[in-house]
Coordinates of C-alpha atoms in Angstrom, one line a residue:
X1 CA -12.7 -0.1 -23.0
X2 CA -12.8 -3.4 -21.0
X3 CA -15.9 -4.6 -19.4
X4 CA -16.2 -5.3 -16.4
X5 CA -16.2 -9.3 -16.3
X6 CA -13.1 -8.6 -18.4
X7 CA -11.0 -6.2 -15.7
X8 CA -12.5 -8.4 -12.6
X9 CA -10.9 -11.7 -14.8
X10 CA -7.2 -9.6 -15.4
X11 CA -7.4 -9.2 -11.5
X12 CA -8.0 -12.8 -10.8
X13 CA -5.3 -14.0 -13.6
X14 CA -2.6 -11.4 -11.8
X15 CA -3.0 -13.1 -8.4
X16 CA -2.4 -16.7 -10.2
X17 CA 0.9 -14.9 -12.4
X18 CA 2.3 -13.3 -9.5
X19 CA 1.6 -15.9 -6.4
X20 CA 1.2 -18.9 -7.6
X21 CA 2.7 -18.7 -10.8
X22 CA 5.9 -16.4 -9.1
X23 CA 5.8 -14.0 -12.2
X24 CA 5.5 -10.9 -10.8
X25 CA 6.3 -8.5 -13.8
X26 CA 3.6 -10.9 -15.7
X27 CA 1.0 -10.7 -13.0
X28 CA 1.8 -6.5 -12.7
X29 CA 1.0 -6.0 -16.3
X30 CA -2.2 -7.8 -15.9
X31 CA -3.2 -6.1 -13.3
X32 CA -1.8 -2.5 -14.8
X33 CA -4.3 -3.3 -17.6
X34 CA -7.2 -4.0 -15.1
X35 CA -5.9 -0.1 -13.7
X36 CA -6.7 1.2 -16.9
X37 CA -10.2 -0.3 -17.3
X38 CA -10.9 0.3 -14.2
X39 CA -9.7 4.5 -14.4
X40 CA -12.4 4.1 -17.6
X41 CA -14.9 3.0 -15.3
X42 CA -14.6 5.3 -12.9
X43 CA -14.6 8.3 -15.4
X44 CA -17.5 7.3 -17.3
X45 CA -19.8 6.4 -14.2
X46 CA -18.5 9.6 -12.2
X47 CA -17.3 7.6 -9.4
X48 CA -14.9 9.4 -7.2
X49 CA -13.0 7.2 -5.5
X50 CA -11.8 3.3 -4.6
X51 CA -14.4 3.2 -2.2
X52 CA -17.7 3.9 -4.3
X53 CA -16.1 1.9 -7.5
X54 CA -16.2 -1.0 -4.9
X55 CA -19.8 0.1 -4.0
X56 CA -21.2 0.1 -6.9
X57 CA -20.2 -2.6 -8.3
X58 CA -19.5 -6.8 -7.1
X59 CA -15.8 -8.1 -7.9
X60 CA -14.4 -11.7 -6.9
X61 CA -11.7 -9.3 -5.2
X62 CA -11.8 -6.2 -2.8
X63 CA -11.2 -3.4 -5.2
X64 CA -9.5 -1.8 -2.1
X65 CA -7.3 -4.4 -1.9
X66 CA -6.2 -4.8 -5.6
X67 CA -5.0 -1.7 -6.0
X68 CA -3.0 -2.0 -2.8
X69 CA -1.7 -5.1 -3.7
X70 CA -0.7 -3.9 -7.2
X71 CA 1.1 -0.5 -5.3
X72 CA 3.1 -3.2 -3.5
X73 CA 3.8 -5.4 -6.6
X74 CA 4.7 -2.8 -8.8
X75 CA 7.7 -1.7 -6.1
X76 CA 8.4 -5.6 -6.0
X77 CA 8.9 -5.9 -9.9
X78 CA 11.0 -2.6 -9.7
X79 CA 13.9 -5.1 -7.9
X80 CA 13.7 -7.3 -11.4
X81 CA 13.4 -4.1 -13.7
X82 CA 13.5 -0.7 -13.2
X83 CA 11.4 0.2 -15.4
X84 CA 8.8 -1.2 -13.1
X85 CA 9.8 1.7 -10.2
X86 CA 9.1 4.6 -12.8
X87 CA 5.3 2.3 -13.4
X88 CA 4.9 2.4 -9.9
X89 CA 5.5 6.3 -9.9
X90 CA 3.2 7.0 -12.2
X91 CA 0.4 4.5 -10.5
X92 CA 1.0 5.9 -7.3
X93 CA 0.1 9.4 -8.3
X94 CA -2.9 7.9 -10.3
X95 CA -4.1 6.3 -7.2
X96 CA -3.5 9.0 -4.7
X97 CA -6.0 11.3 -6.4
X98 CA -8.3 8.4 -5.9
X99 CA -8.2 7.0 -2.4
X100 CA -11.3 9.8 -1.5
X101 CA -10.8 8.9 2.4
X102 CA -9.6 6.0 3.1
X103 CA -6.7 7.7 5.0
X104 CA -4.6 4.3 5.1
X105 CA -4.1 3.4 1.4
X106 CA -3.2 7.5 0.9
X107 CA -0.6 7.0 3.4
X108 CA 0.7 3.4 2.2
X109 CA 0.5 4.9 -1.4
X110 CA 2.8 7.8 -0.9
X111 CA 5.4 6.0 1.4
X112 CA 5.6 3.4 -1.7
X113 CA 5.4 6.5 -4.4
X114 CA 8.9 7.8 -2.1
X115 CA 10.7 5.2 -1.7
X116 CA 10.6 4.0 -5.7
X117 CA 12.1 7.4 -6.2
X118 CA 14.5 6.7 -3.3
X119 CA 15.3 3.2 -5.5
X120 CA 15.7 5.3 -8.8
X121 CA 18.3 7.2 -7.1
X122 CA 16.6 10.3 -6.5
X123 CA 17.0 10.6 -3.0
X124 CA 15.9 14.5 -3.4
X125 CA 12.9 13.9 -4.6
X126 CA 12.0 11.4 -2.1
X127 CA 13.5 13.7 0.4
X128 CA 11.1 16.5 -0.8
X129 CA 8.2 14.0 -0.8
X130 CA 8.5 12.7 2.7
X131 CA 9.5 16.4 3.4
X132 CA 6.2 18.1 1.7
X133 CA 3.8 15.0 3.4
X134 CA 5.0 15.5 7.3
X135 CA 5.0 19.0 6.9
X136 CA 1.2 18.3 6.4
X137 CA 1.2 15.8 8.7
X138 CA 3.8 15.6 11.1
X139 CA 2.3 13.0 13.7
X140 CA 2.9 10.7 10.7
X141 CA 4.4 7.7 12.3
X142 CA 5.2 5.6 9.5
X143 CA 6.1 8.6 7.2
X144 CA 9.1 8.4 9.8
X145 CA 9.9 4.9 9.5
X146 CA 9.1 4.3 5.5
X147 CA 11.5 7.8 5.0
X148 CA 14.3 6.2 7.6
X149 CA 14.1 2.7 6.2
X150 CA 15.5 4.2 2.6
X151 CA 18.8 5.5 4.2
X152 CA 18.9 2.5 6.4
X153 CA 17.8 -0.6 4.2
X154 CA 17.9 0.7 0.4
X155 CA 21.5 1.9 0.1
X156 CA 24.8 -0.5 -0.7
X157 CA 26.3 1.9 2.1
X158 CA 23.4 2.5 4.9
X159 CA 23.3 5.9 6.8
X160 CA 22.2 4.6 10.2
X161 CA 23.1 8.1 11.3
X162 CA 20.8 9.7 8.9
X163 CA 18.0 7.3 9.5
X164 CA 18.2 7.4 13.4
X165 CA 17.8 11.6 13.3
X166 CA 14.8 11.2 11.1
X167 CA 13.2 8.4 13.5
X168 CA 14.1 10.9 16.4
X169 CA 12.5 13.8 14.9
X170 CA 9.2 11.8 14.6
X171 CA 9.8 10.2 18.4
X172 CA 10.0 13.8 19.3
X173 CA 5.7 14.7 18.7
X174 CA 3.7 13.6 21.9
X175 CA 0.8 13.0 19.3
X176 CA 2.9 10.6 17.2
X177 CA 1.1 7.9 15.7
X178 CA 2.1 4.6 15.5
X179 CA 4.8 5.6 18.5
X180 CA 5.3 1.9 19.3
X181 CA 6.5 1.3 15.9
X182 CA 8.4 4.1 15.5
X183 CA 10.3 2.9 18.5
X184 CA 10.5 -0.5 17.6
X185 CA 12.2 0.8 14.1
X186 CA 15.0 3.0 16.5
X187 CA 15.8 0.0 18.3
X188 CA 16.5 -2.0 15.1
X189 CA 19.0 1.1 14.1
X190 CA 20.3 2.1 16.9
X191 CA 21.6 -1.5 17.3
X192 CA 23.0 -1.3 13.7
X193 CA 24.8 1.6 15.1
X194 CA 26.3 0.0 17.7
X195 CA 24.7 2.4 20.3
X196 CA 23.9 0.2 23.0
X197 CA 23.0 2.9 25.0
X198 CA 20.2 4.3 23.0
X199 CA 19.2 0.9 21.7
X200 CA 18.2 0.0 25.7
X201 CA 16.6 3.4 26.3
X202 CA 14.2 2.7 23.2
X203 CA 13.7 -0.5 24.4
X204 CA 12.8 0.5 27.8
X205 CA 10.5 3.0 25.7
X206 CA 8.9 0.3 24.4
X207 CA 8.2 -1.9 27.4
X208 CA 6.5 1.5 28.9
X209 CA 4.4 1.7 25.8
X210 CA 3.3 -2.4 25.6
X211 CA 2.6 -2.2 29.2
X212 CA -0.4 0.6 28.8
X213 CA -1.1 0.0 25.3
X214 CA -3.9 -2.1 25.0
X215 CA -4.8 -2.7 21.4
X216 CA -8.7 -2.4 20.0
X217 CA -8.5 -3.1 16.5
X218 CA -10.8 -1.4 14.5
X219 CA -12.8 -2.3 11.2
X220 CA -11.2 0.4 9.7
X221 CA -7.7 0.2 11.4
X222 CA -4.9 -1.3 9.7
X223 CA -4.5 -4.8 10.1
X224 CA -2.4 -6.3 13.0
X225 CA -1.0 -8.7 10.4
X226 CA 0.7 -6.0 8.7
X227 CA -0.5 -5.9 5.6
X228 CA -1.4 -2.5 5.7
X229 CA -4.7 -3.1 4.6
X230 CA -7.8 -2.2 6.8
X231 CA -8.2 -4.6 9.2
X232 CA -12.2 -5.7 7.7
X233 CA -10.8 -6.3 4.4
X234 CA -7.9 -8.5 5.3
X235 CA -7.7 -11.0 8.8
X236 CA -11.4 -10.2 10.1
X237 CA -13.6 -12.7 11.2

């Protein structure tokens, strides 16, 4: 079992592997062997979640953010080796169980879990994933996009068509989340269609939207910056 000096030093040497040193299937096993310390730590202290491993405990990183970062990393590596997409799965579901309610990384973690399954080549079961999660939670904005950027951005031979009907099945809630970038992603693929048409109505949409949307941001809401972190542990003063 690592101590915890040890797992908070494999965290700092994966950021140096993977951004400074551009290693990113280096700097993902590092940190995959932090994971595992970590899951130790949490077990043995009877800590339920991210949030109260973070608590508990100082690290020269946010815990929170680690384990995002790694999520993101992991799908990264997958582009070099494969293998790296079937890590990811299994990470994703690891993590899942332990986000307690931080509502953010669950939803980050299980557009990333879907679309490595997307990049294995099992659109079914990302189908079913994406399928099983807005069923739950069908004013899931970016469930939308992350499940229409897979036919639109991960295949050799896009299917805008495909991708478009998803993104107008979410457009279609008046409670939709995230409706601003929902649209934002229907302009994109409408244009890829070559609908001009549609691509000006979303558009139009969109100028409705930006014109009464007047953004508070948070501690707890996802970073404007995009990182999909919260926005306290990323760009906050």
């Amino acid at each position: 079992m690592l101590s915890l000096a040890e797992i908070d030093e494999k965290v700092q040497q994966g950021y140096i592997k993977i951004y400074k040193e551009k290693n990113c299937t280096g700097g993902c096993d590092l940190w995959l062997q932090a994971w595992e310390g970590l899951k130790d730590v949490m077990e043995t202290e009877r800590l339920p979640n991210i949030d109260a491993l973070e608590d508990k405990y100082m690290w020269q990183q946010f815990i929170s953010n680690y384990v995002q970062d790694l999520e993101m990393e992991l799908k990264n590596a997958g582009t070099e080796e494969k293998t790296y997409y079937e890590k990811h799965i299994t990470y994703c579901r690891e993590l899942i169980d332990r986000c307690g309610r931080d509502h953010l990384m669950l939803e980050n973690t299980r557009r990333g879990m879907a679309e490595s399954y997307f990049c294995l080549g099992d659109h079914g079961e990302s189908d079913r994933l994406f399928e099983e999660w807005l069923q739950a939670d069908p004013d899931w904005g970016w469930g939308y996009i992350g499940w229409a950027d897979c036919y639109a951005w991960l295949l050799k031979k896009p299917l805008y068509d495909k991708a478009c009907g998803i993104l107008e099945r979410g457009l279609s809630r008046p409670g939709l989340r995230d409706r601003i970038k929902t649209v934002g992603r229907a302009i994109k693929i409408s244009e890829k269609l070559g609908d001009a048409g549609k691509a000006r109505s979303y558009r139009q949409e969109k100028q409705r939207l930006s014109s009464v949307h007047v953004e508070k941001i948070g501690p707890n809401d996802p970073c404007p910056c995009g990182s999909g972190k919260k926005h306290k542990k990323c760009c906050a003063p």
